[in-house]
Amino acid sequence: QGFAQADPAGESYYDSFIAAGFPAKWWDGWMLQMLDDTAGLSRVKRVTCLKKGVLGLMTFYTSHELEAAIVKAQDPSTRSDTGSAFAWDEAWAFFYGNDKAGADSAWEAARKRDGDFPNGANISELIVTQFNKGLKAVRSDTYDLDAAKAARDDIYRMWVVAYLRASLKYLELAEKNYDEKAHAEGYAYFLPIIGLVHAKSPEASKKLEDALDITKMSIGAGTYCAAKAAAEAAYPALGLSCGSVGDFKDAVITTCPCSGSTGTLSAGVGPVAEVSGTATDMTCVPTTTAPPQEAPSTSGVQGGAVLAAAVLAGVAAALSA
């Protein structure tokens, strides 16, 4: 719950949600509504929202670590592998999780959508290069503030692609044959990017929010195409294109293809050199499961960062019970 109660005012990702009308610490209130059954939703919707909402919460905390790393890098006393670089690597741990293959993580959600939209950008691979680029930029020997901020912003744009794909996929499926679970998935997947979309196009954000309104009991005909068109109109402002988002391979509504937008997602760099030293990496072991294997890292900087992933795994297991 500590993650949900964080209030990192001044950070660009978090501030975009405040600017969009969200209250401070909004994740905490949202989660409690779902857990306490005070949102007026069915159990199917609440459980689905919570499962996908955990990914959104971890995405939020990933953003906090990225922003914290940039702040630390600007101070020579914390511009180091144990300061700014460690914070950046913690961001990767929150995003990728503690499973060797990235299972049940925000990264895996992006990878699955890559499979659903095979002719679009491969976000799960591209985003790793941006994590590498940013890590290099916040280390003392290769410090570059502009490059660190650019990597952060490119990561955020890639989140928009991944979560927008999921939102549109499940909105389309729910309109064609209404299903509470699909509706809740589309709604919950849009939550982590509402602020980012609103910052570039309040109109598109509002259209998507209305289309995915979780209190609705059906999705009216034409809702998906109208919401999709609004999102596509915002692509230029978001730095995206029809090509970068791609097309859902199992589309059930084919009357509104994307056309006319331009924009590319840039690649970052390869892995940076490992940190030399005598410290031993720490592996956090959940009390009810076997020791997790360490997730691949963007560098040798890991340490206690894996704790975040262990927390995520525990929450996901609880929600699946």
Short mmCIF file of C-alpha atoms in Angstrom, two decimals:
data_model
loop_
_atom_site.label_atom_id
_atom_site.label_comp_id
_atom_site.label_asym_id
_atom_site.label_seq_id
_atom_site.Cartn_x
_atom_site.Cartn_y
_atom_site.Cartn_z
CA GLN A 1 0.00 0.00 0.00
CA GLY A 2 2.99 2.27 0.49
CA PHE A 3 3.48 2.44 -3.27
CA ALA A 4 -0.14 3.52 -3.80
CA GLN A 5 0.13 6.18 -1.10
CA ALA A 6 3.21 7.80 -2.61
CA ASP A 7 2.80 11.45 -3.58
CA PRO A 8 5.81 12.32 -5.77
CA ALA A 9 4.67 15.81 -6.75
CA GLY A 10 7.02 17.44 -9.20
CA GLU A 11 7.61 14.29 -11.24
CA SER A 12 6.37 14.53 -14.82
CA TYR A 13 4.48 11.24 -14.97
CA TYR A 14 2.67 11.75 -11.67
CA ASP A 15 1.99 15.43 -12.37
CA SER A 16 0.29 14.53 -15.66
CA PHE A 17 -2.39 12.68 -13.67
CA ILE A 18 -2.87 15.56 -11.26
CA ALA A 19 -3.26 17.89 -14.26
CA ALA A 20 -5.88 15.48 -15.63
CA GLY A 21 -7.96 15.88 -12.47
CA PHE A 22 -6.83 12.92 -10.39
CA PRO A 23 -6.45 13.48 -6.63
CA ALA A 24 -3.13 12.97 -4.89
CA LYS A 25 -2.47 9.33 -3.97
CA TRP A 26 -5.29 8.30 -6.25
CA TRP A 27 -4.05 4.74 -6.71
CA ASP A 28 -4.65 4.08 -3.01
CA GLY A 29 -8.27 5.23 -3.12
CA TRP A 30 -8.93 3.30 -6.32
CA MET A 31 -7.46 0.07 -4.97
CA LEU A 32 -9.37 0.34 -1.69
CA GLN A 33 -12.65 0.87 -3.55
CA MET A 34 -12.09 -2.35 -5.45
CA LEU A 35 -10.95 -4.30 -2.39
CA ASP A 36 -13.71 -2.99 -0.11
CA ASP A 37 -16.44 -3.44 -2.75
CA THR A 38 -17.50 0.19 -2.56
CA ALA A 39 -17.25 0.92 -6.28
CA GLY A 40 -20.64 -0.61 -7.10
CA LEU A 41 -19.13 -3.16 -9.49
CA SER A 42 -19.54 -6.89 -9.94
CA ARG A 43 -16.95 -9.25 -8.51
CA VAL A 44 -15.71 -10.06 -12.02
CA LYS A 45 -15.04 -6.41 -12.74
CA ARG A 46 -13.43 -5.73 -9.37
CA VAL A 47 -11.09 -8.73 -9.46
CA THR A 48 -10.10 -8.04 -13.05
CA CYS A 49 -9.48 -4.37 -12.29
CA LEU A 50 -7.31 -5.27 -9.32
CA LYS A 51 -5.20 -7.77 -11.24
CA LYS A 52 -4.51 -5.32 -14.06
CA GLY A 53 -4.41 -2.38 -11.68
CA VAL A 54 -1.40 -3.88 -9.89
CA LEU A 55 0.48 -3.62 -13.18
CA GLY A 56 -0.54 0.02 -13.43
CA LEU A 57 0.63 0.66 -9.89
CA MET A 58 4.01 -0.92 -10.63
CA THR A 59 4.24 1.20 -13.78
CA PHE A 60 3.63 4.28 -11.64
CA TYR A 61 6.40 3.30 -9.24
CA THR A 62 8.71 2.54 -12.13
CA SER A 63 8.20 6.13 -13.25
CA HIS A 64 9.06 7.36 -9.75
CA GLU A 65 12.39 5.53 -9.78
CA LEU A 66 13.22 6.88 -13.25
CA GLU A 67 12.49 10.42 -12.12
CA ALA A 68 14.39 9.90 -8.84
CA ALA A 69 17.41 8.65 -10.77
CA ILE A 70 17.46 11.79 -12.90
CA VAL A 71 17.26 14.01 -9.82
CA LYS A 72 20.07 12.09 -8.12
CA ALA A 73 22.21 12.28 -11.25
CA GLN A 74 22.04 16.08 -11.19
CA ASP A 75 23.77 16.11 -7.81
CA PRO A 76 27.46 15.12 -8.08
CA SER A 77 27.32 13.56 -4.60
CA THR A 78 24.64 11.04 -5.68
CA ARG A 79 25.65 10.67 -9.34
CA SER A 80 27.04 7.18 -8.87
CA ASP A 81 26.36 3.48 -9.36
CA THR A 82 25.03 3.30 -5.80
CA GLY A 83 22.91 6.45 -6.18
CA SER A 84 21.44 7.56 -9.51
CA ALA A 85 22.29 4.37 -11.43
CA PHE A 86 20.90 2.16 -8.67
CA ALA A 87 17.62 4.08 -8.73
CA TRP A 88 17.38 3.65 -12.51
CA ASP A 89 18.04 -0.06 -12.17
CA GLU A 90 15.36 -0.28 -9.48
CA ALA A 91 12.96 1.11 -12.07
CA TRP A 92 13.81 -1.83 -14.31
CA ALA A 93 13.21 -4.25 -11.42
CA PHE A 94 9.74 -2.80 -10.79
CA PHE A 95 8.91 -2.95 -14.50
CA TYR A 96 10.27 -6.44 -15.26
CA GLY A 97 9.54 -8.26 -12.01
CA ASN A 98 11.44 -11.08 -10.34
CA ASP A 99 10.66 -13.90 -12.75
CA LYS A 100 13.45 -14.83 -15.16
CA ALA A 101 11.04 -14.58 -18.09
CA GLY A 102 9.26 -11.45 -16.81
CA ALA A 103 6.04 -13.30 -16.01
CA ASP A 104 3.15 -11.36 -14.42
CA SER A 105 4.89 -8.02 -14.91
CA ALA A 106 4.18 -4.78 -16.71
CA TRP A 107 6.90 -5.76 -19.18
CA GLU A 108 5.05 -9.00 -19.95
CA ALA A 109 1.86 -7.05 -20.62
CA ALA A 110 3.80 -5.09 -23.26
CA ARG A 111 5.22 -8.30 -24.74
CA LYS A 112 1.77 -9.86 -25.04
CA ARG A 113 0.46 -6.82 -26.87
CA ASP A 114 3.44 -7.04 -29.23
CA GLY A 115 2.05 -10.44 -30.17
CA ASP A 116 -1.45 -9.04 -30.60
CA PHE A 117 -0.19 -6.20 -32.83
CA PRO A 118 2.60 -7.96 -34.79
CA ASN A 119 2.94 -5.30 -37.51
CA GLY A 120 3.58 -2.54 -34.96
CA ALA A 121 6.64 -1.62 -32.94
CA ASN A 122 8.14 -4.34 -30.77
CA ILE A 123 7.81 -2.47 -27.48
CA SER A 124 9.10 -5.19 -25.16
CA GLU A 125 12.45 -5.14 -26.99
CA LEU A 126 12.68 -1.45 -27.81
CA ILE A 127 11.97 -0.39 -24.26
CA VAL A 128 14.99 -2.33 -22.98
CA THR A 129 17.27 -0.24 -25.17
CA GLN A 130 15.81 2.93 -23.67
CA PHE A 131 16.35 1.62 -20.14
CA ASN A 132 19.95 0.98 -21.19
CA LYS A 133 20.28 4.45 -22.68
CA GLY A 134 18.97 6.12 -19.55
CA LEU A 135 21.14 4.03 -17.25
CA LYS A 136 24.23 5.04 -19.18
CA ALA A 137 23.16 8.68 -18.99
CA VAL A 138 22.78 8.74 -15.19
CA ARG A 139 26.15 7.10 -14.45
CA SER A 140 28.99 9.39 -13.45
CA ASP A 141 31.43 8.55 -16.27
CA THR A 142 28.81 8.90 -19.02
CA TYR A 143 26.47 11.49 -17.47
CA ASP A 144 24.14 13.21 -19.92
CA LEU A 145 21.07 14.92 -18.45
CA ASP A 146 19.37 15.50 -21.79
CA ALA A 147 19.85 11.86 -22.80
CA ALA A 148 18.44 10.65 -19.46
CA LYS A 149 15.32 12.77 -19.86
CA ALA A 150 14.92 11.68 -23.48
CA ALA A 151 15.15 8.02 -22.46
CA ARG A 152 12.55 8.57 -19.74
CA ASP A 153 10.18 10.25 -22.18
CA ASP A 154 10.66 7.52 -24.79
CA ILE A 155 9.87 4.90 -22.14
CA TYR A 156 6.67 6.78 -21.34
CA ARG A 157 5.72 6.90 -25.03
CA MET A 158 6.26 3.16 -25.28
CA TRP A 159 3.98 2.66 -22.29
CA VAL A 160 1.32 4.60 -24.18
CA VAL A 161 1.65 2.21 -27.12
CA ALA A 162 1.51 -0.92 -24.97
CA TYR A 163 -1.42 0.12 -22.79
CA LEU A 164 -3.34 1.78 -25.61
CA ARG A 165 -3.14 -1.44 -27.61
CA ALA A 166 -4.61 -3.32 -24.66
CA SER A 167 -7.33 -0.74 -24.09
CA LEU A 168 -8.44 -0.74 -27.71
CA LYS A 169 -8.23 -4.53 -28.03
CA TYR A 170 -10.53 -5.17 -25.09
CA LEU A 171 -12.87 -2.30 -25.95
CA GLU A 172 -13.30 -3.81 -29.41
CA LEU A 173 -13.99 -7.28 -28.01
CA ALA A 174 -16.42 -5.95 -25.41
CA GLU A 175 -18.38 -4.02 -28.01
CA LYS A 176 -18.66 -6.97 -30.38
CA ASN A 177 -19.80 -9.42 -27.70
CA TYR A 178 -20.15 -7.76 -24.33
CA ASP A 179 -18.17 -9.41 -21.58
CA GLU A 180 -17.52 -7.89 -18.14
CA LYS A 181 -13.97 -9.22 -17.93
CA ALA A 182 -12.96 -7.80 -21.32
CA HIS A 183 -14.55 -4.46 -20.44
CA ALA A 184 -12.68 -4.32 -17.12
CA GLU A 185 -9.39 -5.20 -18.79
CA GLY A 186 -9.75 -2.40 -21.30
CA TYR A 187 -10.66 0.06 -18.56
CA ALA A 188 -7.85 -0.96 -16.19
CA TYR A 189 -5.21 -1.00 -18.92
CA PHE A 190 -6.00 2.58 -19.85
CA LEU A 191 -5.50 3.86 -16.29
CA PRO A 192 -1.66 3.91 -16.37
CA ILE A 193 -1.59 6.21 -19.40
CA ILE A 194 -4.54 8.55 -18.87
CA GLY A 195 -2.26 11.33 -17.64
CA LEU A 196 0.20 10.90 -20.52
CA VAL A 197 -2.57 10.97 -23.13
CA HIS A 198 -4.36 13.87 -21.44
CA ALA A 199 -1.15 15.94 -21.47
CA LYS A 200 -1.08 15.77 -25.27
CA SER A 201 -4.79 15.57 -26.07
CA PRO A 202 -7.46 16.10 -23.39
CA GLU A 203 -10.07 15.37 -26.05
CA ALA A 204 -8.66 11.93 -26.85
CA SER A 205 -8.27 11.10 -23.18
CA LYS A 206 -11.89 12.04 -22.45
CA LYS A 207 -13.19 10.05 -25.41
CA LEU A 208 -11.34 6.92 -24.30
CA GLU A 209 -12.33 7.35 -20.66
CA ASP A 210 -15.99 7.69 -21.62
CA ALA A 211 -15.83 4.70 -23.95
CA LEU A 212 -14.28 2.51 -21.25
CA ASP A 213 -16.41 3.80 -18.35
CA ILE A 214 -16.41 0.80 -16.02
CA THR A 215 -19.92 1.48 -14.70
CA LYS A 216 -21.49 0.79 -18.10
CA MET A 217 -23.22 -2.54 -18.59
CA SER A 218 -22.76 -2.62 -22.35
CA ILE A 219 -20.66 -1.00 -25.06
CA GLY A 220 -22.79 0.68 -27.70
CA ALA A 221 -22.25 0.12 -31.40
CA GLY A 222 -19.71 2.56 -32.84
CA THR A 223 -18.04 3.24 -29.49
CA TYR A 224 -14.82 1.45 -30.39
CA CYS A 225 -14.35 3.16 -33.76
CA ALA A 226 -15.06 6.60 -32.27
CA ALA A 227 -12.59 6.07 -29.44
CA LYS A 228 -9.99 4.63 -31.80
CA ALA A 229 -10.35 7.61 -34.14
CA ALA A 230 -9.87 10.02 -31.23
CA ALA A 231 -6.73 8.19 -30.15
CA GLU A 232 -5.35 8.20 -33.69
CA ALA A 233 -5.99 11.94 -34.01
CA ALA A 234 -3.69 12.36 -31.00
CA TYR A 235 -0.88 10.23 -32.44
CA PRO A 236 1.08 13.18 -33.89
CA ALA A 237 1.05 14.97 -30.52
CA LEU A 238 2.05 11.75 -28.78
CA GLY A 239 4.86 11.11 -31.25
CA LEU A 240 3.20 7.92 -32.48
CA SER A 241 1.86 6.60 -35.76
CA CYS A 242 -0.43 3.93 -37.18
CA GLY A 243 2.71 1.94 -37.90
CA SER A 244 4.10 2.12 -34.37
CA VAL A 245 0.82 1.03 -32.76
CA GLY A 246 -0.03 -1.51 -35.46
CA ASP A 247 -3.22 -3.49 -36.09
CA PHE A 248 -4.90 -6.04 -33.82
CA LYS A 249 -4.38 -9.37 -35.57
CA ASP A 250 -7.65 -10.85 -34.31
CA ALA A 251 -9.84 -7.82 -35.00
CA VAL A 252 -13.58 -8.38 -34.87
CA ILE A 253 -14.48 -4.86 -35.98
CA THR A 254 -12.74 -3.98 -39.24
CA THR A 255 -14.63 -0.89 -40.39
CA CYS A 256 -12.23 1.75 -39.02
CA PRO A 257 -8.64 1.14 -40.12
CA CYS A 258 -5.93 3.60 -39.10
CA SER A 259 -4.44 5.92 -41.73
CA GLY A 260 -2.53 9.15 -42.15
CA SER A 261 -0.44 9.55 -38.98
CA THR A 262 3.34 9.67 -38.80
CA GLY A 263 5.84 9.23 -36.00
CA THR A 264 8.57 6.82 -34.99
CA LEU A 265 9.83 5.27 -31.80
CA SER A 266 13.58 5.48 -31.39
CA ALA A 267 15.92 2.75 -30.21
CA GLY A 268 18.32 3.35 -27.34
CA VAL A 269 21.60 1.53 -26.76
CA GLY A 270 22.91 -1.87 -25.75
CA PRO A 271 23.73 -3.00 -22.19
CA VAL A 272 26.24 -0.96 -20.20
CA ALA A 273 29.27 -2.46 -18.47
CA GLU A 274 28.74 -4.21 -15.15
CA VAL A 275 29.78 -2.53 -11.95
CA SER A 276 33.03 -3.80 -10.49
CA GLY A 277 33.15 -4.49 -6.76
CA THR A 278 32.87 -7.13 -4.06
CA ALA A 279 29.24 -6.67 -3.00
CA THR A 280 26.96 -9.70 -3.26
CA ASP A 281 23.61 -9.38 -5.02
CA MET A 282 20.60 -10.00 -2.78
CA THR A 283 17.79 -12.33 -3.80
CA CYS A 284 14.51 -11.85 -1.92
CA VAL A 285 12.68 -15.10 -1.25
CA PRO A 286 8.86 -15.12 -0.77
CA THR A 287 7.97 -17.23 2.27
CA THR A 288 5.55 -19.49 0.40
CA THR A 289 7.44 -20.15 -2.83
CA ALA A 290 10.81 -21.37 -4.01
CA PRO A 291 13.60 -18.79 -4.39
CA PRO A 292 12.98 -16.69 -7.51
CA GLN A 293 15.64 -16.45 -10.19
CA GLU A 294 17.03 -13.00 -10.72
CA ALA A 295 15.47 -11.05 -13.58
CA PRO A 296 17.79 -9.86 -16.34
CA SER A 297 19.08 -6.40 -15.52
CA THR A 298 20.15 -3.52 -17.68
CA SER A 299 23.49 -3.64 -15.83
CA GLY A 300 25.27 -5.26 -12.92
CA VAL A 301 23.58 -2.83 -10.52
CA GLN A 302 20.87 -4.85 -8.74
CA GLY A 303 21.09 -5.39 -5.00
CA GLY A 304 17.86 -4.81 -3.14
CA ALA A 305 15.99 -3.71 -6.26
CA VAL A 306 14.59 -7.21 -6.67
CA LEU A 307 12.49 -6.64 -3.54
CA ALA A 308 9.99 -4.70 -5.62
CA ALA A 309 9.50 -7.65 -7.91
CA ALA A 310 8.98 -10.01 -4.98
CA VAL A 311 6.24 -7.71 -3.67
CA LEU A 312 4.56 -7.70 -7.09
CA ALA A 313 4.70 -11.49 -7.30
CA GLY A 314 3.10 -11.81 -3.89
CA VAL A 315 0.28 -9.42 -4.73
CA ALA A 316 -0.39 -11.13 -8.05
CA ALA A 317 -0.52 -14.52 -6.36
CA ALA A 318 -2.95 -13.23 -3.75
CA LEU A 319 -5.26 -11.76 -6.35
CA SER A 320 -5.23 -14.98 -8.37
CA ALA A 321 -6.21 -17.07 -5.36
#
